[in-house]
């Protein structure tokens, strides 16, 4: 079974509008972490935002926010006021269990969603 | 050097040849990882290392080996390359000093084609 599911292979959004990228996850652990990464056409992976399973509030980082619905096991990324530079692949990832000593994190990635921002 | 570097940037390799992808980080992170990225599959973990001297298998380790002789370097070796190993390879690192998130920092990737 897929641990991380991103059901939208591609998304389009108009510049300055908000867009939501979906991510659902599957785990039996009570403690876990959810990450979003951005991969522009240049290929590098850029960390965007993190949500811990015990965090009571949704994570926010500038124009990025994470709509965390624990009961539904979803962790959707919301990008407000889209910019042309937001066009990229976006990956949702999960760490099952607590962070291990030394910082080791075993991440499971989804297949990604390609976002295109139109002027 | 700032962050993680990978070499080569890209490589075309004949099947059956041996190849080592290099990865060096200057952040003194304890943990390092190798992923392969394939269309429609996202990133899959090949091997990882919690700390210098230790390594472990990820989701897709067959055909690959790693070593971690020191904190900074984490080379990935394909002993006898096969076409199914055509992929983009990413090296990453993380450390608990980055906070509870322990987010992974990625290198620029190596695009490998096995013919």
XYZ file of C-alpha atoms in Angstrom:
234
model
C 0.000 0.000 0.000
C 1.157 3.506 -0.736
C 2.385 5.263 2.344
C 2.194 8.706 0.767
C -0.357 9.454 -1.927
C -0.378 12.561 -4.049
C -3.401 12.193 -6.292
C -2.763 15.205 -8.517
C -0.060 14.522 -11.111
C -0.449 18.079 -12.395
C -2.095 21.299 -11.275
C -2.612 24.700 -12.869
C -3.154 27.963 -11.048
C -3.427 31.579 -12.053
C -0.786 33.921 -10.747
C -1.758 35.559 -7.425
C -4.349 32.917 -6.652
C -4.087 30.289 -3.928
C -3.623 26.608 -4.688
C -3.876 23.453 -2.600
C -1.733 20.402 -3.297
C -3.124 17.217 -1.819
C -1.255 14.663 0.257
C -2.629 11.719 2.180
C -0.560 9.349 4.237
C -0.833 5.978 5.872
C 0.864 5.066 9.119
C 0.062 3.253 12.334
C 2.621 5.270 14.287
C 1.321 7.900 16.691
C 4.448 9.984 16.273
C 5.428 11.013 12.762
C 6.423 14.031 10.737
C 5.283 15.385 7.407
C 7.440 17.382 5.033
C 6.929 19.227 1.793
C 9.727 19.756 -0.698
C 9.821 21.798 -3.886
C 11.789 20.732 -6.946
C 12.108 23.454 -9.608
C 13.110 22.637 -13.155
C 16.754 23.091 -12.168
C 16.416 19.859 -10.178
C 17.383 20.709 -6.624
C 15.163 19.703 -3.711
C 14.136 22.576 -1.467
C 12.594 22.015 1.960
C 9.434 24.079 2.419
C 7.538 23.171 5.556
C 7.206 20.604 8.334
C 4.300 19.376 10.454
C 4.712 17.114 13.451
C 1.940 14.714 14.339
C 1.589 16.240 17.798
C 1.596 19.836 16.596
C -1.740 21.356 17.466
C -1.537 24.192 14.988
C -1.076 24.009 11.256
C 2.446 24.863 10.190
C 3.037 28.063 8.252
C 6.126 29.386 6.491
C 5.539 32.617 4.630
C 3.181 31.891 1.735
C 3.169 28.183 2.538
C 0.823 26.592 5.014
C 0.043 23.005 5.758
C -3.587 22.006 6.202
C -3.133 19.131 8.629
C -6.183 16.949 9.186
C -5.000 14.132 11.402
C -8.229 12.130 11.449
C -8.300 12.122 7.663
C -4.545 11.503 7.459
C -4.096 14.383 5.105
C -1.411 17.058 4.978
C -2.248 19.359 2.110
C 0.095 22.167 1.113
C -1.525 25.538 0.534
C 0.370 28.147 -1.443
C -1.163 31.598 -1.191
C -0.715 34.338 -3.779
C 0.980 32.077 -6.337
C 3.985 33.415 -8.181
C 5.493 32.328 -11.490
C 8.491 31.049 -9.540
C 6.251 28.568 -7.747
C 6.063 26.472 -10.913
C 7.782 23.236 -9.889
C 7.309 19.663 -8.720
C 6.141 19.378 -5.130
C 6.773 16.316 -3.014
C 5.096 15.302 0.203
C 7.150 13.070 2.509
C 6.646 11.346 5.839
C 8.918 10.271 8.660
C 7.385 7.428 10.639
C 8.177 7.508 14.322
C 10.173 10.050 16.277
C 13.376 11.576 14.954
C 16.186 9.218 15.841
C 19.284 10.277 17.675
C 21.857 11.931 15.483
C 19.218 13.410 13.248
C 18.553 10.350 11.143
C 15.210 10.587 9.399
C 13.927 7.874 7.114
C 11.596 9.656 4.723
C 8.990 8.143 2.446
C 8.126 10.311 -0.538
C 5.026 10.608 -2.646
C 5.138 10.609 -6.439
C 4.845 14.385 -6.588
C 2.561 17.006 -8.109
C 3.682 19.269 -10.910
C 2.383 22.793 -10.425
C 2.219 25.279 -13.273
C 1.527 28.923 -12.464
C 0.076 30.884 -15.358
C 0.413 34.673 -15.723
C 31.877 24.281 -0.484
C 28.484 25.186 0.933
C 26.040 22.389 1.632
C 26.177 19.178 -0.371
C 28.053 18.577 -3.580
C 27.665 15.634 -5.924
C 29.839 14.440 -8.751
C 29.535 13.886 -11.584
C 26.640 16.086 -12.641
C 25.716 13.571 -15.294
C 27.168 10.383 -16.731
C 26.460 7.963 -19.538
C 27.647 4.497 -18.665
C 27.840 1.199 -20.513
C 26.008 -1.690 -18.892
C 28.280 -3.859 -16.804
C 30.644 -1.042 -15.886
C 31.405 -0.045 -12.325
C 30.527 3.492 -11.269
C 30.907 5.508 -8.089
C 28.788 8.571 -7.455
C 30.420 10.957 -5.049
C 28.741 12.994 -2.329
C 30.379 15.429 0.069
C 28.783 17.643 2.694
C 30.388 20.376 4.748
C 27.639 20.818 7.330
C 29.025 18.119 9.652
C 25.673 16.343 9.558
C 25.577 12.930 11.167
C 23.082 11.297 8.824
C 23.391 10.909 5.058
C 21.204 9.299 2.431
C 21.103 8.236 -1.192
C 17.870 8.379 -3.183
C 16.955 7.652 -6.750
C 14.243 9.651 -8.477
C 12.185 8.066 -11.207
C 9.207 9.534 -13.011
C 5.951 8.707 -11.266
C 7.693 7.119 -8.290
C 9.064 10.097 -6.420
C 12.258 9.575 -4.454
C 13.142 6.160 -3.118
C 15.772 5.535 -0.484
C 18.677 3.348 -1.594
C 21.007 3.401 1.402
C 21.530 5.568 4.443
C 24.079 6.182 7.170
C 23.248 7.282 10.705
C 26.817 8.266 11.453
C 30.324 7.694 10.193
C 31.159 4.004 10.169
C 27.585 2.738 9.902
C 25.322 2.168 6.907
C 21.901 0.673 6.321
C 19.684 -0.485 3.489
C 16.780 1.537 2.262
C 13.838 0.638 0.071
C 15.765 -0.216 -3.129
C 19.318 -1.295 -2.163
C 19.940 -4.081 -4.684
C 22.808 -3.383 -7.046
C 24.176 -0.550 -4.917
C 26.689 -0.288 -2.100
C 27.815 2.577 0.105
C 30.541 3.368 2.585
C 30.920 6.037 5.256
C 34.556 6.309 6.195
C 34.146 9.833 7.591
C 31.433 12.362 8.363
C 31.671 14.314 5.142
C 31.716 11.702 2.367
C 29.143 9.120 1.361
C 29.926 7.524 -2.024
C 27.441 5.292 -3.812
C 28.821 2.478 -5.962
C 27.141 0.544 -8.730
C 29.256 -2.593 -9.034
C 27.903 -3.638 -12.430
C 25.479 -1.110 -13.869
C 22.254 -2.209 -15.550
C 19.839 -0.112 -17.658
C 17.225 -0.144 -14.888
C 19.629 1.935 -12.827
C 19.141 4.829 -15.221
C 17.848 7.528 -12.910
C 18.592 10.780 -11.152
C 20.459 10.186 -7.912
C 20.240 12.520 -4.958
C 22.431 12.609 -1.904
C 21.023 14.195 1.254
C 22.004 14.821 4.861
C 20.341 15.704 8.148
C 21.288 16.355 11.721
C 19.536 16.704 15.043
C 21.212 20.071 15.546
C 18.821 21.374 12.899
C 16.037 21.100 15.408
C 13.294 18.566 15.925
C 12.358 18.706 12.278
C 15.604 17.083 11.177
C 14.784 18.059 7.620
C 17.013 16.648 4.956
C 19.203 18.872 2.818
C 19.734 17.669 -0.732
C 22.573 17.825 -3.200
C 22.024 18.932 -6.807
C 21.689 15.386 -8.128
C 23.517 13.163 -10.607
C 21.789 12.140 -13.810
C 22.943 8.634 -14.735
C 22.144 6.862 -17.976
C 23.065 3.201 -18.367
C 23.050 1.927 -21.932
